[in-house]
Amino acid sequence: MALVFDFINGFHDTANAIATSVSTRALYPVHAIIMAAGLNFLGAMISTGVAKTIGGDIVSSAKIVDEKIIIAALFGAIVWNLLTWWFGIPSSSSHALVGGLIGAVLISVGNSGLNWWGIGKIIVALILSPVIAIFFGIVIMNILFRLFGSFSPHAVNQNFRRLQILSAATMAFSHGSNDAQKSMGIITLALFSGGFISEFEVPLFVKILCASAMAVGTATGGWRIIKTIGGKIFKLDPLSGFAADLNSSVVVFGATLLHLPVSTTHVVSGSIMGVGTAKRVNAVHWGVAQEMLKAWLMTIPLTAIMGALAFLAVEIIFS
């Protein structure tokens, strides 16, 4: 189930890495997806810090986690991801997984089973990351305006269309470095709580499996969400697309280095809002942004409820 979640996370979040470059026609969709899949795999192999945060900072002790809690948490996250993908809503797989695990632990063990300090740290990172992305999106776009504002728009677009290939590649690598580790953390938590490994270190086979599942999911593509991110928030051109991708990759990879799970969906959306605001505030479709914000706020509570209900169902099935 963790690998299924990872696969769905891959095609759900394909838009994060390639929506800007596809919408500005810097890359053909098929080429963009193949590139994103390969770099997602490579990014997933470089670190396990985020996996340890997911596996170690949400529950108070690995001893309280059993297979029923893991199954219920993943079920809640998977259902939410599929629902939001179907309706083309760029929601957070990270929020969904955290919410599903919180709900499953609360209904099975109670409040004492959760590490609220660790959960608070994760939620702060999830909330602050899109805000940081909006702020630095505005800053980077204004710097680019100052540097290239006197050049002809045609020349700027031609050159930045090529540079978008590089920025999309860095975004895909950053996405893999953060998102694939969430499934690694869940699998390692299950292995550790079951006594299959003696310390909370992500085994190599888990890294390879999760990196592969995300890469295959990415190669499948999530076209519904690509349309929302690529065109419905703000009409991107190559310059603004480059700025959004560059900004997003720096924010996401910075979080990976700090071992913090962030929502790449939120970060990319925040970056697009930031570069759009720098160009013209009313150029951003704030109605779409408002609908996305509602989904973001609802994700953790609703997936917690799904995780709790799934645990009750699993209890009946396994009893």
PDB file of C-alpha atoms in Angstrom:
ATOM      1  CA  MET A   1       0.000   0.000   0.000  1.00  0.00           C
ATOM      2  CA  ALA A   2       2.916   2.347   0.679  1.00  0.00           C
ATOM      3  CA  LEU A   3       4.183   1.729  -2.849  1.00  0.00           C
ATOM      4  CA  VAL A   4       0.677   2.299  -4.246  1.00  0.00           C
ATOM      5  CA  PHE A   5       0.595   5.619  -2.371  1.00  0.00           C
ATOM      6  CA  ASP A   6       4.048   6.439  -3.758  1.00  0.00           C
ATOM      7  CA  PHE A   7       2.917   5.610  -7.301  1.00  0.00           C
ATOM      8  CA  ILE A   8      -0.198   7.780  -6.949  1.00  0.00           C
ATOM      9  CA  ASN A   9       1.927  10.527  -5.403  1.00  0.00           C
ATOM     10  CA  GLY A  10       4.080  10.341  -8.543  1.00  0.00           C
ATOM     11  CA  PHE A  11       1.298  10.853 -11.079  1.00  0.00           C
ATOM     12  CA  HIS A  12      -0.642  13.190  -8.776  1.00  0.00           C
ATOM     13  CA  ASP A  13       2.393  15.459  -8.431  1.00  0.00           C
ATOM     14  CA  THR A  14       3.835  15.172 -11.952  1.00  0.00           C
ATOM     15  CA  ALA A  15       2.486  18.676 -12.494  1.00  0.00           C
ATOM     16  CA  ASN A  16       4.844  20.046  -9.852  1.00  0.00           C
ATOM     17  CA  ALA A  17       7.901  19.402 -11.997  1.00  0.00           C
ATOM     18  CA  ILE A  18       6.677  19.890 -15.545  1.00  0.00           C
ATOM     19  CA  ALA A  19       3.466  21.966 -15.663  1.00  0.00           C
ATOM     20  CA  THR A  20       5.272  25.265 -16.224  1.00  0.00           C
ATOM     21  CA  SER A  21       7.582  23.965 -18.969  1.00  0.00           C
ATOM     22  CA  VAL A  22       4.714  22.163 -20.738  1.00  0.00           C
ATOM     23  CA  SER A  23       2.366  25.155 -20.550  1.00  0.00           C
ATOM     24  CA  THR A  24       4.985  27.461 -22.119  1.00  0.00           C
ATOM     25  CA  ARG A  25       5.886  24.792 -24.715  1.00  0.00           C
ATOM     26  CA  ALA A  26       9.495  24.648 -23.571  1.00  0.00           C
ATOM     27  CA  LEU A  27       9.142  20.845 -23.531  1.00  0.00           C
ATOM     28  CA  TYR A  28       6.877  18.373 -25.288  1.00  0.00           C
ATOM     29  CA  PRO A  29       4.708  16.631 -22.667  1.00  0.00           C
ATOM     30  CA  VAL A  30       6.142  13.157 -23.339  1.00  0.00           C
ATOM     31  CA  HIS A  31       9.744  14.393 -23.130  1.00  0.00           C
ATOM     32  CA  ALA A  32       8.932  16.354 -19.965  1.00  0.00           C
ATOM     33  CA  ILE A  33       7.416  13.317 -18.239  1.00  0.00           C
ATOM     34  CA  ILE A  34      10.328  11.020 -19.160  1.00  0.00           C
ATOM     35  CA  MET A  35      12.806  13.591 -17.839  1.00  0.00           C
ATOM     36  CA  ALA A  36      10.799  14.108 -14.647  1.00  0.00           C
ATOM     37  CA  ALA A  37      10.521  10.358 -14.011  1.00  0.00           C
ATOM     38  CA  GLY A  38      14.276   9.809 -14.303  1.00  0.00           C
ATOM     39  CA  LEU A  39      15.196  12.783 -12.130  1.00  0.00           C
ATOM     40  CA  ASN A  40      12.530  11.889  -9.564  1.00  0.00           C
ATOM     41  CA  PHE A  41      14.256   8.510  -9.192  1.00  0.00           C
ATOM     42  CA  LEU A  42      17.700  10.082  -8.788  1.00  0.00           C
ATOM     43  CA  GLY A  43      16.424  12.665  -6.314  1.00  0.00           C
ATOM     44  CA  ALA A  44      14.778   9.981  -4.207  1.00  0.00           C
ATOM     45  CA  MET A  45      18.080   8.145  -3.768  1.00  0.00           C
ATOM     46  CA  ILE A  46      20.147  10.965  -2.272  1.00  0.00           C
ATOM     47  CA  SER A  47      18.830  11.292   1.295  1.00  0.00           C
ATOM     48  CA  THR A  48      16.683   9.698   4.010  1.00  0.00           C
ATOM     49  CA  GLY A  49      16.319  12.636   6.430  1.00  0.00           C
ATOM     50  CA  VAL A  50      12.709  13.371   5.469  1.00  0.00           C
ATOM     51  CA  ALA A  51      11.860   9.652   5.762  1.00  0.00           C
ATOM     52  CA  LYS A  52      13.130   9.653   9.354  1.00  0.00           C
ATOM     53  CA  THR A  53      11.035  12.727  10.140  1.00  0.00           C
ATOM     54  CA  ILE A  54       7.857  11.137   8.746  1.00  0.00           C
ATOM     55  CA  GLY A  55       8.524   7.789  10.423  1.00  0.00           C
ATOM     56  CA  GLY A  56       9.832   9.092  13.730  1.00  0.00           C
ATOM     57  CA  ASP A  57       8.219  12.460  14.503  1.00  0.00           C
ATOM     58  CA  ILE A  58       4.485  11.771  14.130  1.00  0.00           C
ATOM     59  CA  VAL A  59       4.025   8.854  16.548  1.00  0.00           C
ATOM     60  CA  SER A  60       5.321   8.913  20.124  1.00  0.00           C
ATOM     61  CA  SER A  61       6.822   5.446  19.776  1.00  0.00           C
ATOM     62  CA  ALA A  62       7.214   2.949  16.936  1.00  0.00           C
ATOM     63  CA  LYS A  63       6.059   0.218  19.344  1.00  0.00           C
ATOM     64  CA  ILE A  64       2.474   1.438  19.193  1.00  0.00           C
ATOM     65  CA  VAL A  65       2.287   1.130  15.398  1.00  0.00           C
ATOM     66  CA  ASP A  66       0.980  -2.085  13.862  1.00  0.00           C
ATOM     67  CA  GLU A  67      -0.005  -3.101  10.341  1.00  0.00           C
ATOM     68  CA  LYS A  68      -3.615  -2.019  10.883  1.00  0.00           C
ATOM     69  CA  ILE A  69      -2.577   1.571  11.666  1.00  0.00           C
ATOM     70  CA  ILE A  70      -0.275   1.685   8.622  1.00  0.00           C
ATOM     71  CA  ILE A  71      -2.964   0.270   6.294  1.00  0.00           C
ATOM     72  CA  ALA A  72      -5.591   2.712   7.602  1.00  0.00           C
ATOM     73  CA  ALA A  73      -3.278   5.743   7.311  1.00  0.00           C
ATOM     74  CA  LEU A  74      -2.315   4.867   3.746  1.00  0.00           C
ATOM     75  CA  PHE A  75      -5.923   4.165   2.773  1.00  0.00           C
ATOM     76  CA  GLY A  76      -6.997   7.649   3.891  1.00  0.00           C
ATOM     77  CA  ALA A  77      -4.137   9.282   1.989  1.00  0.00           C
ATOM     78  CA  ILE A  78      -4.699   7.229  -1.180  1.00  0.00           C
ATOM     79  CA  VAL A  79      -8.445   7.943  -1.314  1.00  0.00           C
ATOM     80  CA  TRP A  80      -7.867  11.688  -0.856  1.00  0.00           C
ATOM     81  CA  ASN A  81      -5.183  11.780  -3.548  1.00  0.00           C
ATOM     82  CA  LEU A  82      -7.434   9.983  -6.025  1.00  0.00           C
ATOM     83  CA  LEU A  83     -10.395  12.269  -5.280  1.00  0.00           C
ATOM     84  CA  THR A  84      -8.380  15.470  -5.685  1.00  0.00           C
ATOM     85  CA  TRP A  85      -6.701  14.125  -8.833  1.00  0.00           C
ATOM     86  CA  TRP A  86     -10.107  13.289 -10.351  1.00  0.00           C
ATOM     87  CA  PHE A  87     -11.342  16.839  -9.792  1.00  0.00           C
ATOM     88  CA  GLY A  88      -8.007  18.375 -10.861  1.00  0.00           C
ATOM     89  CA  ILE A  89      -7.346  19.970  -7.471  1.00  0.00           C
ATOM     90  CA  PRO A  90      -3.633  20.421  -6.634  1.00  0.00           C
ATOM     91  CA  SER A  91      -3.736  19.122  -3.053  1.00  0.00           C
ATOM     92  CA  SER A  92      -0.877  17.899  -0.897  1.00  0.00           C
ATOM     93  CA  SER A  93       0.114  14.221  -0.727  1.00  0.00           C
ATOM     94  CA  SER A  94       2.204  15.151   2.328  1.00  0.00           C
ATOM     95  CA  HIS A  95      -0.795  16.616   4.148  1.00  0.00           C
ATOM     96  CA  ALA A  96      -2.824  13.551   3.197  1.00  0.00           C
ATOM     97  CA  LEU A  97      -0.281  11.101   4.614  1.00  0.00           C
ATOM     98  CA  VAL A  98       0.209  13.071   7.835  1.00  0.00           C
ATOM     99  CA  GLY A  99      -3.564  13.383   8.303  1.00  0.00           C
ATOM    100  CA  GLY A 100      -4.201   9.704   7.611  1.00  0.00           C
ATOM    101  CA  LEU A 101      -1.573   8.628  10.147  1.00  0.00           C
ATOM    102  CA  ILE A 102      -2.856  11.061  12.799  1.00  0.00           C
ATOM    103  CA  GLY A 103      -6.427   9.783  12.419  1.00  0.00           C
ATOM    104  CA  ALA A 104      -5.433   6.112  12.515  1.00  0.00           C
ATOM    105  CA  VAL A 105      -3.282   6.570  15.643  1.00  0.00           C
ATOM    106  CA  LEU A 106      -5.881   8.720  17.426  1.00  0.00           C
ATOM    107  CA  ILE A 107      -8.691   6.190  16.953  1.00  0.00           C
ATOM    108  CA  SER A 108      -6.515   3.192  17.865  1.00  0.00           C
ATOM    109  CA  VAL A 109      -4.178   4.388  20.629  1.00  0.00           C
ATOM    110  CA  GLY A 110      -5.456   7.807  21.579  1.00  0.00           C
ATOM    111  CA  ASN A 111      -3.812  11.167  22.098  1.00  0.00           C
ATOM    112  CA  SER A 112      -0.815   9.651  23.895  1.00  0.00           C
ATOM    113  CA  GLY A 113       0.209   7.821  20.737  1.00  0.00           C
ATOM    114  CA  LEU A 114       1.056  11.060  18.901  1.00  0.00           C
ATOM    115  CA  ASN A 115       4.194  13.166  19.142  1.00  0.00           C
ATOM    116  CA  TRP A 116       2.558  16.583  19.050  1.00  0.00           C
ATOM    117  CA  TRP A 117       5.870  18.473  19.057  1.00  0.00           C
ATOM    118  CA  GLY A 118       6.980  16.553  15.976  1.00  0.00           C
ATOM    119  CA  ILE A 119       3.579  17.005  14.293  1.00  0.00           C
ATOM    120  CA  GLY A 120       3.718  20.731  15.041  1.00  0.00           C
ATOM    121  CA  LYS A 121       7.156  20.991  13.424  1.00  0.00           C
ATOM    122  CA  ILE A 122       5.910  19.187  10.317  1.00  0.00           C
ATOM    123  CA  ILE A 123       2.741  21.303  10.049  1.00  0.00           C
ATOM    124  CA  VAL A 124       4.700  24.548  10.476  1.00  0.00           C
ATOM    125  CA  ALA A 125       6.984  23.454   7.604  1.00  0.00           C
ATOM    126  CA  LEU A 126       3.963  22.552   5.469  1.00  0.00           C
ATOM    127  CA  ILE A 127       2.321  25.937   6.140  1.00  0.00           C
ATOM    128  CA  LEU A 128       5.391  28.166   5.871  1.00  0.00           C
ATOM    129  CA  SER A 129       6.840  26.624   2.699  1.00  0.00           C
ATOM    130  CA  PRO A 130       4.199  28.017   0.262  1.00  0.00           C
ATOM    131  CA  VAL A 131       4.356  31.419   2.007  1.00  0.00           C
ATOM    132  CA  ILE A 132       8.142  31.447   1.553  1.00  0.00           C
ATOM    133  CA  ALA A 133       7.628  30.362  -2.074  1.00  0.00           C
ATOM    134  CA  ILE A 134       5.240  33.277  -2.727  1.00  0.00           C
ATOM    135  CA  PHE A 135       7.633  35.803  -1.165  1.00  0.00           C
ATOM    136  CA  PHE A 136      10.741  34.633  -3.005  1.00  0.00           C
ATOM    137  CA  GLY A 137       8.734  34.177  -6.206  1.00  0.00           C
ATOM    138  CA  ILE A 138       8.017  37.914  -6.095  1.00  0.00           C
ATOM    139  CA  VAL A 139      11.678  38.686  -5.297  1.00  0.00           C
ATOM    140  CA  ILE A 140      13.148  36.499  -8.069  1.00  0.00           C
ATOM    141  CA  MET A 141      10.666  37.768 -10.663  1.00  0.00           C
ATOM    142  CA  ASN A 142      11.445  41.395  -9.824  1.00  0.00           C
ATOM    143  CA  ILE A 143      15.195  40.686 -10.142  1.00  0.00           C
ATOM    144  CA  LEU A 144      14.625  39.116 -13.564  1.00  0.00           C
ATOM    145  CA  PHE A 145      12.489  42.089 -14.631  1.00  0.00           C
ATOM    146  CA  ARG A 146      15.313  44.447 -13.691  1.00  0.00           C
ATOM    147  CA  LEU A 147      17.944  42.363 -15.483  1.00  0.00           C
ATOM    148  CA  PHE A 148      16.040  41.608 -18.688  1.00  0.00           C
ATOM    149  CA  GLY A 149      13.287  44.235 -18.834  1.00  0.00           C
ATOM    150  CA  SER A 150      15.106  46.252 -21.520  1.00  0.00           C
ATOM    151  CA  PHE A 151      15.527  43.273 -23.863  1.00  0.00           C
ATOM    152  CA  SER A 152      12.974  42.424 -26.556  1.00  0.00           C
ATOM    153  CA  PRO A 153      10.229  40.074 -25.314  1.00  0.00           C
ATOM    154  CA  HIS A 154      10.864  37.690 -28.203  1.00  0.00           C
ATOM    155  CA  ALA A 155      14.562  37.296 -27.378  1.00  0.00           C
ATOM    156  CA  VAL A 156      13.829  36.867 -23.658  1.00  0.00           C
ATOM    157  CA  ASN A 157      11.186  34.210 -24.316  1.00  0.00           C
ATOM    158  CA  GLN A 158      13.395  32.288 -26.726  1.00  0.00           C
ATOM    159  CA  ASN A 159      16.314  32.118 -24.293  1.00  0.00           C
ATOM    160  CA  PHE A 160      14.254  31.394 -21.202  1.00  0.00           C
ATOM    161  CA  ARG A 161      12.318  28.679 -23.013  1.00  0.00           C
ATOM    162  CA  ARG A 162      15.647  26.821 -23.253  1.00  0.00           C
ATOM    163  CA  LEU A 163      16.549  27.645 -19.646  1.00  0.00           C
ATOM    164  CA  GLN A 164      13.192  26.230 -18.555  1.00  0.00           C
ATOM    165  CA  ILE A 165      14.442  22.761 -19.436  1.00  0.00           C
ATOM    166  CA  LEU A 166      17.162  23.196 -16.788  1.00  0.00           C
ATOM    167  CA  SER A 167      14.788  24.659 -14.190  1.00  0.00           C
ATOM    168  CA  ALA A 168      12.231  21.869 -14.787  1.00  0.00           C
ATOM    169  CA  ALA A 169      15.018  19.312 -14.338  1.00  0.00           C
ATOM    170  CA  THR A 170      16.086  20.808 -11.007  1.00  0.00           C
ATOM    171  CA  MET A 171      12.451  20.884  -9.876  1.00  0.00           C
ATOM    172  CA  ALA A 172      11.969  17.200 -10.775  1.00  0.00           C
ATOM    173  CA  PHE A 173      15.124  16.240  -8.862  1.00  0.00           C
ATOM    174  CA  SER A 174      14.032  18.289  -5.819  1.00  0.00           C
ATOM    175  CA  HIS A 175      10.552  16.738  -5.947  1.00  0.00           C
ATOM    176  CA  GLY A 176      12.006  13.235  -5.829  1.00  0.00           C
ATOM    177  CA  SER A 177      14.367  14.182  -2.994  1.00  0.00           C
ATOM    178  CA  ASN A 178      11.445  15.148  -0.747  1.00  0.00           C
ATOM    179  CA  ASP A 179       8.292  13.296  -1.791  1.00  0.00           C
ATOM    180  CA  ALA A 180       9.558   9.738  -2.295  1.00  0.00           C
ATOM    181  CA  GLN A 181      10.975   9.780   1.231  1.00  0.00           C
ATOM    182  CA  LYS A 182       7.502   9.953   2.736  1.00  0.00           C
ATOM    183  CA  SER A 183       6.716   6.394   1.649  1.00  0.00           C
ATOM    184  CA  MET A 184      10.222   5.341   2.691  1.00  0.00           C
ATOM    185  CA  GLY A 185       9.460   6.657   6.172  1.00  0.00           C
ATOM    186  CA  ILE A 186       6.176   4.740   6.424  1.00  0.00           C
ATOM    187  CA  ILE A 187       7.714   1.442   5.238  1.00  0.00           C
ATOM    188  CA  THR A 188      10.716   1.856   7.561  1.00  0.00           C
ATOM    189  CA  LEU A 189       8.357   2.626  10.457  1.00  0.00           C
ATOM    190  CA  ALA A 190       6.477  -0.616   9.740  1.00  0.00           C
ATOM    191  CA  LEU A 191       9.718  -2.626   9.503  1.00  0.00           C
ATOM    192  CA  PHE A 192      11.080  -1.113  12.725  1.00  0.00           C
ATOM    193  CA  SER A 193       7.862  -1.546  14.727  1.00  0.00           C
ATOM    194  CA  GLY A 194       7.602  -5.148  13.498  1.00  0.00           C
ATOM    195  CA  GLY A 195      11.148  -5.948  14.602  1.00  0.00           C
ATOM    196  CA  PHE A 196      12.455  -6.595  11.069  1.00  0.00           C
ATOM    197  CA  ILE A 197      15.185  -3.957  11.449  1.00  0.00           C
ATOM    198  CA  SER A 198      17.004  -3.088  14.668  1.00  0.00           C
ATOM    199  CA  GLU A 199      17.367   0.677  14.137  1.00  0.00           C
ATOM    200  CA  PHE A 200      15.420   3.338  12.269  1.00  0.00           C
ATOM    201  CA  GLU A 201      17.559   3.435   9.131  1.00  0.00           C
ATOM    202  CA  VAL A 202      16.004   3.205   5.669  1.00  0.00           C
ATOM    203  CA  PRO A 203      17.191  -0.049   4.005  1.00  0.00           C
ATOM    204  CA  LEU A 204      18.595   0.225   0.476  1.00  0.00           C
ATOM    205  CA  PHE A 205      15.856  -1.988  -1.001  1.00  0.00           C
ATOM    206  CA  VAL A 206      13.212   0.378   0.445  1.00  0.00           C
ATOM    207  CA  LYS A 207      14.929   3.374  -1.164  1.00  0.00           C
ATOM    208  CA  ILE A 208      15.065   1.613  -4.544  1.00  0.00           C
ATOM    209  CA  LEU A 209      11.430   0.424  -4.364  1.00  0.00           C
ATOM    210  CA  CYS A 210      10.077   3.859  -3.378  1.00  0.00           C
ATOM    211  CA  ALA A 211      12.216   5.710  -5.914  1.00  0.00           C
ATOM    212  CA  SER A 212      11.034   3.304  -8.620  1.00  0.00           C
ATOM    213  CA  ALA A 213       7.342   3.535  -7.641  1.00  0.00           C
ATOM    214  CA  MET A 214       7.477   7.339  -7.744  1.00  0.00           C
ATOM    215  CA  ALA A 215       9.322   7.337 -11.073  1.00  0.00           C
ATOM    216  CA  VAL A 216       6.753   4.992 -12.645  1.00  0.00           C
ATOM    217  CA  GLY A 217       3.906   7.099 -11.231  1.00  0.00           C
ATOM    218  CA  THR A 218       5.497  10.241 -12.618  1.00  0.00           C
ATOM    219  CA  ALA A 219       5.852   8.589 -16.038  1.00  0.00           C
ATOM    220  CA  THR A 220       2.096   7.880 -15.977  1.00  0.00           C
ATOM    221  CA  GLY A 221       1.361  11.611 -15.774  1.00  0.00           C
ATOM    222  CA  GLY A 222      -1.381  13.575 -14.011  1.00  0.00           C
ATOM    223  CA  TRP A 223      -2.845  15.679 -16.782  1.00  0.00           C
ATOM    224  CA  ARG A 224      -5.822  17.023 -14.863  1.00  0.00           C
ATOM    225  CA  ILE A 225      -3.620  18.762 -12.291  1.00  0.00           C
ATOM    226  CA  ILE A 226      -1.073  19.819 -14.915  1.00  0.00           C
ATOM    227  CA  LYS A 227      -3.833  21.895 -16.550  1.00  0.00           C
ATOM    228  CA  THR A 228      -4.690  23.600 -13.249  1.00  0.00           C
ATOM    229  CA  ILE A 229      -1.124  24.442 -12.240  1.00  0.00           C
ATOM    230  CA  GLY A 230       0.087  25.209 -15.754  1.00  0.00           C
ATOM    231  CA  GLY A 231      -2.615  27.647 -16.789  1.00  0.00           C
ATOM    232  CA  LYS A 232      -5.453  28.275 -14.356  1.00  0.00           C
ATOM    233  CA  ILE A 233      -3.501  30.083 -11.609  1.00  0.00           C
ATOM    234  CA  PHE A 234      -1.587  32.487 -13.845  1.00  0.00           C
ATOM    235  CA  LYS A 235      -0.807  32.559 -17.573  1.00  0.00           C
ATOM    236  CA  LEU A 236       2.881  31.705 -17.630  1.00  0.00           C
ATOM    237  CA  ASP A 237       5.460  32.783 -20.178  1.00  0.00           C
ATOM    238  CA  PRO A 238       8.992  31.290 -20.372  1.00  0.00           C
ATOM    239  CA  LEU A 239      10.494  33.965 -18.077  1.00  0.00           C
ATOM    240  CA  SER A 240       7.892  33.541 -15.327  1.00  0.00           C
ATOM    241  CA  GLY A 241       7.911  29.750 -15.804  1.00  0.00           C
ATOM    242  CA  PHE A 242      11.679  29.670 -15.291  1.00  0.00           C
ATOM    243  CA  ALA A 243      11.384  31.871 -12.178  1.00  0.00           C
ATOM    244  CA  ALA A 244       8.639  29.670 -10.691  1.00  0.00           C
ATOM    245  CA  ASP A 245      10.551  26.423 -11.241  1.00  0.00           C
ATOM    246  CA  LEU A 246      13.859  27.806  -9.996  1.00  0.00           C
ATOM    247  CA  ASN A 247      12.229  29.222  -6.884  1.00  0.00           C
ATOM    248  CA  SER A 248      10.285  26.001  -6.193  1.00  0.00           C
ATOM    249  CA  SER A 249      13.326  23.759  -6.571  1.00  0.00           C
ATOM    250  CA  VAL A 250      15.356  25.872  -4.128  1.00  0.00           C
ATOM    251  CA  VAL A 251      12.576  25.880  -1.501  1.00  0.00           C
ATOM    252  CA  VAL A 252      11.879  22.137  -1.792  1.00  0.00           C
ATOM    253  CA  PHE A 253      15.533  21.083  -1.812  1.00  0.00           C
ATOM    254  CA  GLY A 254      16.237  23.425   1.106  1.00  0.00           C
ATOM    255  CA  ALA A 255      13.503  21.628   3.062  1.00  0.00           C
ATOM    256  CA  THR A 256      15.044  18.255   2.118  1.00  0.00           C
ATOM    257  CA  LEU A 257      18.411  19.373   3.504  1.00  0.00           C
ATOM    258  CA  LEU A 258      16.641  20.394   6.736  1.00  0.00           C
ATOM    259  CA  HIS A 259      14.890  16.961   6.833  1.00  0.00           C
ATOM    260  CA  LEU A 260      11.482  18.642   6.623  1.00  0.00           C
ATOM    261  CA  PRO A 261       8.607  17.211   4.560  1.00  0.00           C
ATOM    262  CA  VAL A 262       6.925  19.915   2.502  1.00  0.00           C
ATOM    263  CA  SER A 263       4.191  19.869  -0.087  1.00  0.00           C
ATOM    264  CA  THR A 264       5.760  20.308  -3.507  1.00  0.00           C
ATOM    265  CA  THR A 265       2.256  21.037  -4.830  1.00  0.00           C
ATOM    266  CA  HIS A 266       1.862  23.955  -2.424  1.00  0.00           C
ATOM    267  CA  VAL A 267       5.375  25.232  -3.073  1.00  0.00           C
ATOM    268  CA  VAL A 268       4.969  25.228  -6.869  1.00  0.00           C
ATOM    269  CA  SER A 269       1.522  26.839  -6.633  1.00  0.00           C
ATOM    270  CA  GLY A 270       2.919  29.456  -4.234  1.00  0.00           C
ATOM    271  CA  SER A 271       5.808  30.186  -6.593  1.00  0.00           C
ATOM    272  CA  ILE A 272       3.417  30.685  -9.513  1.00  0.00           C
ATOM    273  CA  MET A 273       1.284  33.032  -7.395  1.00  0.00           C
ATOM    274  CA  GLY A 274       4.437  34.936  -6.420  1.00  0.00           C
ATOM    275  CA  VAL A 275       5.759  35.434  -9.964  1.00  0.00           C
ATOM    276  CA  GLY A 276       2.265  36.341 -11.138  1.00  0.00           C
ATOM    277  CA  THR A 277       1.881  38.921  -8.373  1.00  0.00           C
ATOM    278  CA  ALA A 278       5.240  40.457  -9.318  1.00  0.00           C
ATOM    279  CA  LYS A 279       3.984  40.916 -12.866  1.00  0.00           C
ATOM    280  CA  ARG A 280       0.524  42.205 -11.964  1.00  0.00           C
ATOM    281  CA  VAL A 281      -1.580  41.381  -8.896  1.00  0.00           C
ATOM    282  CA  ASN A 282      -4.815  40.975 -10.832  1.00  0.00           C
ATOM    283  CA  ALA A 283      -3.073  38.697 -13.355  1.00  0.00           C
ATOM    284  CA  VAL A 284      -3.334  35.889 -10.776  1.00  0.00           C
ATOM    285  CA  HIS A 285      -6.641  34.026 -10.829  1.00  0.00           C
ATOM    286  CA  TRP A 286      -7.305  34.413  -7.128  1.00  0.00           C
ATOM    287  CA  GLY A 287     -10.607  32.529  -7.382  1.00  0.00           C
ATOM    288  CA  VAL A 288      -8.709  29.377  -8.388  1.00  0.00           C
ATOM    289  CA  ALA A 289      -6.153  30.081  -5.648  1.00  0.00           C
ATOM    290  CA  GLN A 290      -8.985  30.382  -3.128  1.00  0.00           C
ATOM    291  CA  GLU A 291     -10.421  26.997  -4.136  1.00  0.00           C
ATOM    292  CA  MET A 292      -6.970  25.460  -3.789  1.00  0.00           C
ATOM    293  CA  LEU A 293      -6.564  27.012  -0.344  1.00  0.00           C
ATOM    294  CA  LYS A 294      -9.834  25.428   0.781  1.00  0.00           C
ATOM    295  CA  ALA A 295      -8.574  22.015  -0.351  1.00  0.00           C
ATOM    296  CA  TRP A 296      -5.271  22.575   1.449  1.00  0.00           C
ATOM    297  CA  LEU A 297      -7.032  23.477   4.723  1.00  0.00           C
ATOM    298  CA  MET A 298      -9.406  20.519   4.472  1.00  0.00           C
ATOM    299  CA  THR A 299      -6.775  17.881   3.658  1.00  0.00           C
ATOM    300  CA  ILE A 300      -5.380  17.013   7.114  1.00  0.00           C
ATOM    301  CA  PRO A 301      -8.766  17.007   8.958  1.00  0.00           C
ATOM    302  CA  LEU A 302     -10.545  14.997   6.248  1.00  0.00           C
ATOM    303  CA  THR A 303      -7.745  12.466   5.770  1.00  0.00           C
ATOM    304  CA  ALA A 304      -7.556  12.087   9.552  1.00  0.00           C
ATOM    305  CA  ILE A 305     -11.250  11.179   9.535  1.00  0.00           C
ATOM    306  CA  MET A 306     -10.676   8.792   6.609  1.00  0.00           C
ATOM    307  CA  GLY A 307      -7.735   7.209   8.434  1.00  0.00           C
ATOM    308  CA  ALA A 308      -9.818   6.754  11.579  1.00  0.00           C
ATOM    309  CA  LEU A 309     -12.759   5.213   9.691  1.00  0.00           C
ATOM    310  CA  ALA A 310     -10.389   2.988   7.728  1.00  0.00           C
ATOM    311  CA  PHE A 311      -8.873   1.738  10.988  1.00  0.00           C
ATOM    312  CA  LEU A 312     -12.320   0.774  12.307  1.00  0.00           C
ATOM    313  CA  ALA A 313     -13.012  -1.094   9.046  1.00  0.00           C
ATOM    314  CA  VAL A 314      -9.622  -2.851   9.197  1.00  0.00           C
ATOM    315  CA  GLU A 315     -10.302  -3.844  12.820  1.00  0.00           C
ATOM    316  CA  ILE A 316     -13.512  -5.568  11.755  1.00  0.00           C
ATOM    317  CA  ILE A 317     -11.831  -7.304   8.801  1.00  0.00           C
ATOM    318  CA  PHE A 318      -8.871  -8.582  10.842  1.00  0.00           C
ATOM    319  CA  SER A 319     -10.870  -9.507  13.961  1.00  0.00           C
TER     320      SER A 319
END
